[in-house]
Coordinates of C-alpha atoms and ligand atoms in Angstrom, one line a residue:
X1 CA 22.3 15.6 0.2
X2 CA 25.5 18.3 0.6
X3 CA 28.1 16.9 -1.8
X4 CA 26.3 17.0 -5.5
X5 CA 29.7 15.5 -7.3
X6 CA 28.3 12.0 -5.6
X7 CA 24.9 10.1 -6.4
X8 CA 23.9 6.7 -4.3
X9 CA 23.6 3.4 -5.8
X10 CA 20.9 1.4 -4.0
X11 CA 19.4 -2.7 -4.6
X12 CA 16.7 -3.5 -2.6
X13 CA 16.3 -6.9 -1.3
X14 CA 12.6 -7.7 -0.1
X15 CA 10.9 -10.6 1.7
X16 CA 7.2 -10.5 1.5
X17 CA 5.3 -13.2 3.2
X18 CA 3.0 -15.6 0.9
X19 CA -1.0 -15.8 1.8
X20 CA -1.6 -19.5 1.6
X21 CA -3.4 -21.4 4.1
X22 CA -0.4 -23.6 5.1
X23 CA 3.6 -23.4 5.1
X24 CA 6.3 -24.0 2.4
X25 CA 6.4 -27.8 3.5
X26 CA 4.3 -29.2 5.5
X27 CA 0.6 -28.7 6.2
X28 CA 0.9 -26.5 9.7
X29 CA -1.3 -23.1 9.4
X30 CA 0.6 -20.0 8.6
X31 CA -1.9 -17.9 10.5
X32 CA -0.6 -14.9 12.5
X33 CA -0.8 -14.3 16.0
X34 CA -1.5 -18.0 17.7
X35 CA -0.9 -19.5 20.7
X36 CA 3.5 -19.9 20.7
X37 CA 4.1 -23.2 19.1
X38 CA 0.4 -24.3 18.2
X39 CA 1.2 -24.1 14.3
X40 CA 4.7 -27.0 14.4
X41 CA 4.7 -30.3 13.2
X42 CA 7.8 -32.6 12.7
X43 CA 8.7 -30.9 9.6
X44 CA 8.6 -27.4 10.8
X45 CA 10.7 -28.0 14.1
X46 CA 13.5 -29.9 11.6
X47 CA 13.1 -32.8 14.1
X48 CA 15.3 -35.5 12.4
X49 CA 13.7 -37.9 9.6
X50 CA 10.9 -35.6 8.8
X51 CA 10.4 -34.6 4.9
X52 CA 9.5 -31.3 3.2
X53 CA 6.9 -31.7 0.6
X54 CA 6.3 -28.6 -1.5
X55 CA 3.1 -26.3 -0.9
X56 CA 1.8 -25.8 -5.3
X57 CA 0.0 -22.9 -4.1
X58 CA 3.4 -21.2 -3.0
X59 CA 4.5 -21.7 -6.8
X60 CA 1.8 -20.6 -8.3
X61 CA 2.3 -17.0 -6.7
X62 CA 5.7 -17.4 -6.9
X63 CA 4.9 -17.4 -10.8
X64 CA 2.0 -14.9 -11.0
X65 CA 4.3 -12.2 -9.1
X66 CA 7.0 -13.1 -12.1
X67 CA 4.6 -12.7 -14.7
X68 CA 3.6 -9.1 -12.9
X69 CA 7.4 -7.7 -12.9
X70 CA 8.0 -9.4 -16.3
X71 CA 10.4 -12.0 -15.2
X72 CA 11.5 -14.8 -16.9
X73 CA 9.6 -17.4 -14.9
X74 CA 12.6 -20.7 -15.2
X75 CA 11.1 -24.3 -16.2
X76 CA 13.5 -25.4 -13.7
X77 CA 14.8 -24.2 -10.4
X78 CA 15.8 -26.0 -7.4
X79 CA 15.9 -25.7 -3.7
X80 CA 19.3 -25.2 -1.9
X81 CA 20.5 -25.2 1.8
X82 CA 21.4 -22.4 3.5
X83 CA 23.4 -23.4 6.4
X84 CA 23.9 -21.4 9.4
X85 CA 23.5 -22.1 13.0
X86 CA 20.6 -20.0 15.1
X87 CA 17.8 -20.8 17.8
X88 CA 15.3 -19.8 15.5
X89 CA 16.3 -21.9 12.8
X90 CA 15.9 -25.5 14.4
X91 CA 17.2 -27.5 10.9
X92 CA 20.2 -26.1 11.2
X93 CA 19.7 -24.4 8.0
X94 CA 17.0 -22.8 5.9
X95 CA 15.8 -24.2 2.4
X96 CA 16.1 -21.7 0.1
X97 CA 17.0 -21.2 -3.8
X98 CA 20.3 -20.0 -5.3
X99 CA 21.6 -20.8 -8.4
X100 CA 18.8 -21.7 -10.0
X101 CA 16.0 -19.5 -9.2
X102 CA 12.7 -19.6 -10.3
X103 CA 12.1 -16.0 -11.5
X104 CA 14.8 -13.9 -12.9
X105 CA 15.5 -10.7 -14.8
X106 CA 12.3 -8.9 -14.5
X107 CA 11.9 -4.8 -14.1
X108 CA 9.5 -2.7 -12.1
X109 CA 8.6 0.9 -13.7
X110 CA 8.2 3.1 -11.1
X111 CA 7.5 7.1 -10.4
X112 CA 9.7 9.7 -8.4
X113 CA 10.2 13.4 -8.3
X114 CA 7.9 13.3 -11.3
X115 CA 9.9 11.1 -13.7
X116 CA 9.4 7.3 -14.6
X117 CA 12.1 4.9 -14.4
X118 CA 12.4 1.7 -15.0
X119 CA 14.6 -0.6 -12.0
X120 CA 15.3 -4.1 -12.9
X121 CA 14.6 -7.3 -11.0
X122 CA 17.5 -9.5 -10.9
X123 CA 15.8 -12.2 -9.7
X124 CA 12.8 -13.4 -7.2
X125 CA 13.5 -17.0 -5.1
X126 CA 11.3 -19.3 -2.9
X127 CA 12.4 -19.5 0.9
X128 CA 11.0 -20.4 4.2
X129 CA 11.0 -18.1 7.0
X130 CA 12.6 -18.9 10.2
X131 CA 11.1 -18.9 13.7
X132 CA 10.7 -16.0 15.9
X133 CA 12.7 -15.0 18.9
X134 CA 11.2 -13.5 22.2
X135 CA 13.7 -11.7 24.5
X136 CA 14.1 -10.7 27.6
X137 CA 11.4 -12.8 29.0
X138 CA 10.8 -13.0 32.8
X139 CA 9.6 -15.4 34.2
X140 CA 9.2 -15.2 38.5
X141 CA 12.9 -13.9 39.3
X142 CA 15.0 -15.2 36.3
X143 CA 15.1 -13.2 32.3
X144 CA 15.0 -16.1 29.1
X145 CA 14.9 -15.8 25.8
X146 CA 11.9 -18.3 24.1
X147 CA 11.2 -19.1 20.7
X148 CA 8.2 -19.5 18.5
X149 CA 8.6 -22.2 16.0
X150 CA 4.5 -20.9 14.1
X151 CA 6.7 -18.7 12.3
X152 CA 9.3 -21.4 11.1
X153 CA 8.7 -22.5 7.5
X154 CA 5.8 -20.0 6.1
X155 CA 6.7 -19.5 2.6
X156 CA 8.3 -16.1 1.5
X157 CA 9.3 -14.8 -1.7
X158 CA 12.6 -12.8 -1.7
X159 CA 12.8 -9.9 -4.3
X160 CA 16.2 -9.0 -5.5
X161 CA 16.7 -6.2 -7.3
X162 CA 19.8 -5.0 -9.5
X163 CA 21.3 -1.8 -8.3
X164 CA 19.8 0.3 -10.6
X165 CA 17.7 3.1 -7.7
X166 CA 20.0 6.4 -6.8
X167 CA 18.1 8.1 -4.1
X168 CA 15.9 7.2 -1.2
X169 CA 12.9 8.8 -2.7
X170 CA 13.0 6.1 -5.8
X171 CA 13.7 3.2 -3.2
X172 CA 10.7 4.6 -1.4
X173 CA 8.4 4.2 -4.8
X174 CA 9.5 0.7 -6.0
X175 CA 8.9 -0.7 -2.5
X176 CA 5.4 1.2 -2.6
X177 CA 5.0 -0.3 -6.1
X178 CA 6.6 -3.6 -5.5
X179 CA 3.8 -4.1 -2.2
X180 CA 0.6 -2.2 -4.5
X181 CA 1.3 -5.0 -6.5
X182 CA 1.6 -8.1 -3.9
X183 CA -1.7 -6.2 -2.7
X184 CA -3.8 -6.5 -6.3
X185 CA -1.9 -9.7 -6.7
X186 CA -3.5 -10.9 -3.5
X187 CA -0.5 -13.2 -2.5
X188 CA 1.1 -10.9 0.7
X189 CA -0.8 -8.5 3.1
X190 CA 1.6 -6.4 2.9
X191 CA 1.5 -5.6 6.6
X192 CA 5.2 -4.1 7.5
X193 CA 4.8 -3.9 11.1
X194 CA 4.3 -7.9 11.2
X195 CA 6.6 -8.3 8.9
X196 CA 5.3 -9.7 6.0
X197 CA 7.0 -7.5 3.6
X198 CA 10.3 -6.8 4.8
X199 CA 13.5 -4.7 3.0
X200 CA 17.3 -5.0 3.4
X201 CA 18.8 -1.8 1.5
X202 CA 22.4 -2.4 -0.5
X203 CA 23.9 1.0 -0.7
X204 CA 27.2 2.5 -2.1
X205 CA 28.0 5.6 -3.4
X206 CA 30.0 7.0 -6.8
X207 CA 31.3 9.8 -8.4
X208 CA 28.5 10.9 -10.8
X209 CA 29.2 9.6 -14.6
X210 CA 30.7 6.7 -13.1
X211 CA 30.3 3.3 -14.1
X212 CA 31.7 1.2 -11.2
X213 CA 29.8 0.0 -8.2
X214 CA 31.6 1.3 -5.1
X215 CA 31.5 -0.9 -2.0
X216 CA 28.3 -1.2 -0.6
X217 CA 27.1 -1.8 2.9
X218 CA 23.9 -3.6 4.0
X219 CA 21.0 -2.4 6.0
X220 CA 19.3 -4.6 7.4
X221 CA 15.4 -5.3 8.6
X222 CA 13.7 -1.7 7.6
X223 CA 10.4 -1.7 8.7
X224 CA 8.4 1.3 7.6
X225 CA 9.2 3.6 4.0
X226 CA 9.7 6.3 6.5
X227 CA 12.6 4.3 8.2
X228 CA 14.1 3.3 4.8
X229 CA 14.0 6.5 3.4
X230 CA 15.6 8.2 6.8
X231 CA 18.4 5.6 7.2
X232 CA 19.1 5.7 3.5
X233 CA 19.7 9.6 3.9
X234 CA 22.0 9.0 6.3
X235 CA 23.8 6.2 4.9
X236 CA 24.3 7.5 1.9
X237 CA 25.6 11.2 3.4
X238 CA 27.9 9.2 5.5
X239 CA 29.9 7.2 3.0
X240 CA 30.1 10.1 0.9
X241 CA 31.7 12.1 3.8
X242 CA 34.2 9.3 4.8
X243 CA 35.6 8.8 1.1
X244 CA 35.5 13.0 0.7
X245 CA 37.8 13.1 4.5
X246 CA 40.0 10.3 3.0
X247 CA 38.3 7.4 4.2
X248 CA 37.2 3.8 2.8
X249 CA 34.0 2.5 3.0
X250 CA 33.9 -0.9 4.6
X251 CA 31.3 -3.5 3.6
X252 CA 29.3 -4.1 6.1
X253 CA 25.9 -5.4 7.8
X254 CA 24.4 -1.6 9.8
X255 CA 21.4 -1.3 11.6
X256 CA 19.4 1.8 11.6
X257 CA 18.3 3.0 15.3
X258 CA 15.3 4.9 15.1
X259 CA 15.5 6.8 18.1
X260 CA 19.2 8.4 17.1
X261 CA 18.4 8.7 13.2
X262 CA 21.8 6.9 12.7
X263 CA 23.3 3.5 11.4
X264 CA 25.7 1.6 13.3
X265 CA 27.8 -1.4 12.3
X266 CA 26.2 -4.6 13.3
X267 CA 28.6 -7.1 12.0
X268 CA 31.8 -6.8 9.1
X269 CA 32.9 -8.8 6.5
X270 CA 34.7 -10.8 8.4
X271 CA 31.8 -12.2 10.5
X272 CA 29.6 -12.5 7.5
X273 CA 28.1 -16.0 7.0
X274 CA 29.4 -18.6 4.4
X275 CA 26.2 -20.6 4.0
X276 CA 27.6 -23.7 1.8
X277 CA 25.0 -23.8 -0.3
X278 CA 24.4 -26.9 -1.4
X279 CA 21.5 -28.5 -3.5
X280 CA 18.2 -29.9 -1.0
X281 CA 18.4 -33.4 -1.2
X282 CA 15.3 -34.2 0.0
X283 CA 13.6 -32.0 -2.8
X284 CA 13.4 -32.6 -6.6
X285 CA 13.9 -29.9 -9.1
X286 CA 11.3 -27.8 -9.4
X287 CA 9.7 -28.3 -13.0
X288 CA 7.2 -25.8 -14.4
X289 CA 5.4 -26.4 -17.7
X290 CA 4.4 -23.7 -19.9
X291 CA 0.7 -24.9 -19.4
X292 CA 0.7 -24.2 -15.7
X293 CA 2.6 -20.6 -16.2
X294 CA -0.4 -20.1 -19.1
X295 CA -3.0 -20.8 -16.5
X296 CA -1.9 -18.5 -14.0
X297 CA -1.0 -15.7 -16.8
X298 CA -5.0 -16.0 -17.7
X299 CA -6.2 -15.4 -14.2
X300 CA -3.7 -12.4 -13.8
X301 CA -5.5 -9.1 -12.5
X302 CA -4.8 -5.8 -14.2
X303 CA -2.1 -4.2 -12.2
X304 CA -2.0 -0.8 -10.6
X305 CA 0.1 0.7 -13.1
X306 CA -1.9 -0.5 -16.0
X307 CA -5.5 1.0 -14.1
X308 CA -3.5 4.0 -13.3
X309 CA -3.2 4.8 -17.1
X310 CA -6.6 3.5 -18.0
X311 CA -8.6 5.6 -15.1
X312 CA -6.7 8.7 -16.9
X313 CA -8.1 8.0 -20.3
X314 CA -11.2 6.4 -20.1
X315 CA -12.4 8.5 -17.4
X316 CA -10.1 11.7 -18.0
X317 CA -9.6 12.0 -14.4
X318 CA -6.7 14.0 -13.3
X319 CA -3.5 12.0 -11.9
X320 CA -4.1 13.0 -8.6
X321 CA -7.6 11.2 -8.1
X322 CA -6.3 8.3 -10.3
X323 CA -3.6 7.7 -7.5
X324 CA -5.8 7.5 -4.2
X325 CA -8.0 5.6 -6.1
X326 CA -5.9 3.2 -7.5
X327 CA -4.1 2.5 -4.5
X328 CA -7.1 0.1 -3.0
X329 CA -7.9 -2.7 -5.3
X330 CA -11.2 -2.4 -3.5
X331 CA -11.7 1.3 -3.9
X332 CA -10.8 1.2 -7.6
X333 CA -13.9 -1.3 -8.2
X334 CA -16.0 0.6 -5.6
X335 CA -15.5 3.9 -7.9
X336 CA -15.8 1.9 -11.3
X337 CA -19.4 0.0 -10.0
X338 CA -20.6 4.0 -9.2
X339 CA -19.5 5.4 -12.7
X340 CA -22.1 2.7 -14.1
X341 CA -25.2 3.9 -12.3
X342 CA -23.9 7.5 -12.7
X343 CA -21.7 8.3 -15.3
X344 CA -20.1 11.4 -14.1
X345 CA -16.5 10.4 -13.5
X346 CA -14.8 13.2 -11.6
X347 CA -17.9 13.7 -9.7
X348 CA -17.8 10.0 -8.3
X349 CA -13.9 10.5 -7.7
X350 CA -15.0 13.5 -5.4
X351 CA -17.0 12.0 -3.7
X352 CA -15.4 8.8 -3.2
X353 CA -12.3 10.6 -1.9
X354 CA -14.0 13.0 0.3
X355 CA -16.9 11.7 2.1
X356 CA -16.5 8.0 1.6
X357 CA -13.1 7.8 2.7
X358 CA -13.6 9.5 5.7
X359 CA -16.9 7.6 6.9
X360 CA -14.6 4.3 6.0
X361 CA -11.9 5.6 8.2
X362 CA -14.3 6.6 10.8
X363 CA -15.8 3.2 10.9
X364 CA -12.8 1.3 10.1
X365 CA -13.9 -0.9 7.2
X366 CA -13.1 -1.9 3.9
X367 CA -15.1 0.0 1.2
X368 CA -17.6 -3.4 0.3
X369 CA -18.7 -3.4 3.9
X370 CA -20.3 -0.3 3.7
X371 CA -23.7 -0.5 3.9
X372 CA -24.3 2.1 0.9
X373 CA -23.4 0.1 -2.2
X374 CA -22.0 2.0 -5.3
X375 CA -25.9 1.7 -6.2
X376 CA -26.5 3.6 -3.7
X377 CA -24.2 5.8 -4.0
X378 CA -24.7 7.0 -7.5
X379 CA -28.5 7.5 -6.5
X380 CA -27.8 10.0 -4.2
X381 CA -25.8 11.8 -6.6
X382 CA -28.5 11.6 -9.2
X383 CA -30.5 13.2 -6.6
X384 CA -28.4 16.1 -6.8
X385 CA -27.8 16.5 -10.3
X386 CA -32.1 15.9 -11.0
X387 CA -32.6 18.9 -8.3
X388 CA -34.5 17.0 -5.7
X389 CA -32.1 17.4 -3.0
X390 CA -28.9 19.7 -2.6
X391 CA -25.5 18.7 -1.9
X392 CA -25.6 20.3 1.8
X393 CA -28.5 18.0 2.0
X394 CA -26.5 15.2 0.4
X395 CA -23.2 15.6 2.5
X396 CA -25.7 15.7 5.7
X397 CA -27.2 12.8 5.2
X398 CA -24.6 10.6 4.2
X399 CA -23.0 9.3 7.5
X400 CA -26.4 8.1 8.3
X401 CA -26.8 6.4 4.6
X402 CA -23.2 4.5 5.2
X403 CA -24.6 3.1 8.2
X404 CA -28.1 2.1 7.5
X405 CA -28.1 0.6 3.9
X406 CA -31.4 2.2 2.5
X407 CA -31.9 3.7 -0.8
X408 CA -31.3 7.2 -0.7
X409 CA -34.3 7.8 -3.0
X410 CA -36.4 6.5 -0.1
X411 CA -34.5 7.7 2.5
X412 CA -35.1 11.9 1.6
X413 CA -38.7 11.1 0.6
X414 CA -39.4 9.7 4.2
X415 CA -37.7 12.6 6.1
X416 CA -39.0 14.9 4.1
X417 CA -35.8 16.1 3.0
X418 CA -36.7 16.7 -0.9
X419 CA -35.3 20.5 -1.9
X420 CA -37.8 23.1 -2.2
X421 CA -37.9 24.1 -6.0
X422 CA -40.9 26.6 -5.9
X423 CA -40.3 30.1 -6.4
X424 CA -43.4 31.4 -3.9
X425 CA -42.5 29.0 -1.2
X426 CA -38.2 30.4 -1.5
X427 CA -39.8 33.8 -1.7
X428 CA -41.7 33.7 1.4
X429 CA -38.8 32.4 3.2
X430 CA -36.6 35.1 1.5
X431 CA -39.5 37.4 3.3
X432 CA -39.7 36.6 6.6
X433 CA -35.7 36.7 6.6
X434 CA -35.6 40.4 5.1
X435 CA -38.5 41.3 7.7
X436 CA -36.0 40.0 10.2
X437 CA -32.4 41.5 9.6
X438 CA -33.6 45.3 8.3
X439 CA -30.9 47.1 9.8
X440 CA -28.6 44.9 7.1
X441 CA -30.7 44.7 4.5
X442 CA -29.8 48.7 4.7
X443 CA -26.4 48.0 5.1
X444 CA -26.4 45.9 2.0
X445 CA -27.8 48.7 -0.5
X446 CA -25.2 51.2 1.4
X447 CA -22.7 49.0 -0.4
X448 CA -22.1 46.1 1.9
X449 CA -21.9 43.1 -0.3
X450 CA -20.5 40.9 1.3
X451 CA -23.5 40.5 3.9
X452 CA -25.2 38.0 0.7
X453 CA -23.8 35.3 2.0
X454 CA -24.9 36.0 5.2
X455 CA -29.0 36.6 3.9
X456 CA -28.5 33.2 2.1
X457 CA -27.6 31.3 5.1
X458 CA -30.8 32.9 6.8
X459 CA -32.8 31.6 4.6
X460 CA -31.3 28.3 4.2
X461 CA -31.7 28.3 7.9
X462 CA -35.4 29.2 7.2
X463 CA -36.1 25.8 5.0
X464 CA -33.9 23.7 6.9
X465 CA -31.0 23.6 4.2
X466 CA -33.7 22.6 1.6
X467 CA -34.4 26.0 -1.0
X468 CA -32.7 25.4 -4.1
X469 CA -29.4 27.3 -4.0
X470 CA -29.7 29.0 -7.7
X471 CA -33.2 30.0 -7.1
X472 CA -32.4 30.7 -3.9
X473 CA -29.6 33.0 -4.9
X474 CA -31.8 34.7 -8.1
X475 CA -34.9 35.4 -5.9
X476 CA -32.5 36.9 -3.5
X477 CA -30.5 39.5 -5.5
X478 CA -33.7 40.2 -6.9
X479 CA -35.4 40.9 -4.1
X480 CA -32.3 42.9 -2.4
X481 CA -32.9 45.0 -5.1
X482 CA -36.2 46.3 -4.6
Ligands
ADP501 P1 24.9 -11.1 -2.4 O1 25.1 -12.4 -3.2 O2 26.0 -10.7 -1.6 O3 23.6 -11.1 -1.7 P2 23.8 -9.9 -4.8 O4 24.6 -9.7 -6.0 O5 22.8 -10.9 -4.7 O6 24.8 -10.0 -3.6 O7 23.2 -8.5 -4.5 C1 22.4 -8.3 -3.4 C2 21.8 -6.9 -3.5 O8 22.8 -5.9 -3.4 C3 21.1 -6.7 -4.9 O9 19.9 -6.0 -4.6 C4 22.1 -5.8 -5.6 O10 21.4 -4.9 -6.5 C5 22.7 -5.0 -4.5 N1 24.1 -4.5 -4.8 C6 25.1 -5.3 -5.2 N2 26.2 -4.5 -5.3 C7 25.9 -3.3 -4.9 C8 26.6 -2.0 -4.8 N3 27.9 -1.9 -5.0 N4 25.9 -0.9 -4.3 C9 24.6 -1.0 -4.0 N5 23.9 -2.2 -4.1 C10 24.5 -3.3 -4.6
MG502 MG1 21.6 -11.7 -1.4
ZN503 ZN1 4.7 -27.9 10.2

């Protein structure tokens, strides 16, 4: 990052969408991807006289994701306008919270460049989302702009951050720990290219040792980690060149353009927005007991980070597994329900990470829609630990075991697959190869070793990949040899 005297100061800002069936206040469906305008009502279009009432579900994630990043979760919060004039916002403002949100002072502990660090949550508040805009439409000879209200009004939690991150890399990891845990919390898909978890980055820079914040611009609506890390680069060079050439930085709203790798200035802060805020009338304060934050507290899953730890101890598996495993909810179970039926940790986690994830790629489903069940699964590999098949027999087999759904047990007895263990039938094999190749069997005792492999692969070729590779290999020296 050139100048090493400076180091960034970054707060993230982050939207993520909320899974519930229907909106923030009114019963429309938040599905994505419907007909334009099929999911409005009165309430969503802000057509006058019509009356937010408050989706309970929306709360009750609101409060699990506090309880997850520690947050104090506030018995009271209320709901506030945001005012500001746009075509995709058809009240006229948005309902949001400010003063008095209803999660605050939380912390996330993430991992970068090896070291753990702890980044505070300032605070988390309920909003609605606005519509959606659709430019440059054309329609016979003559370019609109239309809107899509089905957007308008879907619940989203914003996550505010104090500005504790100092380089790109550590904004990277707490957004990929802030989504992980939307993901196990199963209240946001996570899916950045629709935008259900969206990031505005606050960035200044300081002399190092410094305790003041410098002025910070604002980049806005950073849709991929790879974007946020790129435009936070840049950023964070450029402000540090302007002050080092004399400069000031300016606060500011940039955008990033992809295509140029730069940020430009979108608006300054003279344009910027002064929402009046005021208090929703049309909502009471939002009151939560300590029984309803108990009740979601009991149903809270064990987070990434706390299965991350576990998976090292209780199964001693190195870091590296723990990660790829850990990072699907679904996975993490898929590998746990194997270890039952065969308790070889770091085996499964091969396997799981090799094979199965590239048959689930290859097929494009999730790891419970595979037709071989974890039962399955740890059958197979007890047929390769017992001897009865070998793992070039197992690896062969098992695209055609993650599509058909049959015990593998069954499956190698009926195609005759089970591995040859007996010493005379190897030893024939071995035979007929050594009858086959003599000008390298001479080779080999002249001192050509390396032609062993070769001789194996004969006679694996010989039993159709089924001779038991140490007996295979013993029987072979041995007979090279004589
Ligand atoms: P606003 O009310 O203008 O939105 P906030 O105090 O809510 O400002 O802060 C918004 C975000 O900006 C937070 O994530 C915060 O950590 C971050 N932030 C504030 N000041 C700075 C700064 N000087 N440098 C970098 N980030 C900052
Ligand atoms: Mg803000
Ligand atoms: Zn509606």
């Amino acid at each position: 990052m050139g100048n090493t005297d400076y180091e960034g100061v970054i707060g993230l800002e982050v939207h993520a969408h909320l899974l519930t069936e229907s909106k923030l206040f009114c019963k429309c469906s938040t599905r994505f991807g419907a007909e334009p305008n099929s999911h409005t009502c009165p309430t969503c279009m802000g057509l006058p006289g019509a009356l937010p009432v408050l989706n309970r579900k929306a709360v009750d994630f609101a409060i699990k994701l506090g309880l997850a990043l520690n947050c104090r979760i506030n018995r009271r919060s209320i709901f506030a306008r945001k005012n500001y004039y746009y075509p995709d916002l058809p009240k006229g403002y948005q309902i949001s919270q400010y003063e008095e949100p209803i999660c605050e002072d939380g912390f996330i502990d993430i991992e970068a460049g090896g070291q753990e660090k702890r980044i505070r949550v300032k605070r988390i508040h309920m909003e609605e989302d606005a519509g959606k805009l659709v430019h440059e439409h054309t329609i016979e000879t003559s370019t609109y702009s239309l809107v899509d209200y089905n957007r308008s009004s879907i619940p989203l939690l914003e996550i505010v951050s104090e500005p504790d991150i100092t380089t790109p890399e550590e904004a990277v990891a707490y957004l990929k720990t802030l989504r992980d845990i939307l993901l196990y919390l199963e209240i946001c898909d996570g899916n950045m290219e629709e935008g259900s978890f969206r990031c505005d980055a606050n960035v200044s820079v300081r002399k190092k040792g410094s305790k003041e914040l410098g002025t910070r611009t604002e980049l806005k609506n950073l849709n991929s980690f790879k974007h946020i890390e790129k435009s936070l680069n840049y950023e964070i060079r450029r402000q540090i060149e302007l002050i080092e050439a004399g400069g000031r930085v300016i606060q500011e709203t940039r955008l990033f353009n992809v295509d140029e790798g730069i940020t430009y200035s979108m608006r300054g802060k003279e344009e910027a927005h002064d929402y009046r805020y005021f208090p929703e009338p049309d909502l009471l304060p939002l009151i939560i007991s300590n029984e309803w934050i108990e009740e979601i507290r009991s149903v809270l899953p064990e987070l990434p980070g706390e299965k991350t730890k576990r998976f090292i101890e209780v199964y001693g598996l190195p870091k590296y597994d723990t990660e790829i495993l850990v990072s699907d909810k679904d996975l993490s179970y898929y590998f746990e329900e194997t270890v039952k039926t065969f308790p070889e940790p770091k085996t499964v986690s091969n396997w799981i990470m090799t094979e199965l994830l590239r048959e689930l790629k290859e097929r494009n489903i999730k790891p419970f829609e595979a037709p071989l069940s974890p039962q399955y699964l740890g059958e197979l590999l007890t047929l390769v630990k017992d001897g009865t098949i070998s793992i070039k027999i197992a690896k062969d087999i098992f695209p055609e075991l993650m599509d058909k759904g049959v015990s593998p047990k069954t499956f190698v007895k009926e195609k005759g697959l089970i591995q040859i263990s007996d010493e005379a039938e190897i030893a024939s094999a071995i035979d007929r190869v050594i009858s086959l190749y003599p000008k390298e069997v001479e080779e080999y005792r002249f001192g050509k070793e390396k032609l062993l492999g070769f001789f194996v692969g004969q006679v694996m070729k010989e039993t159709k990949g089924k001779a038991n590779p140490k007996m295979l290999n013993e029987l072979l020296l041995k007979r090279l040899k004589t």
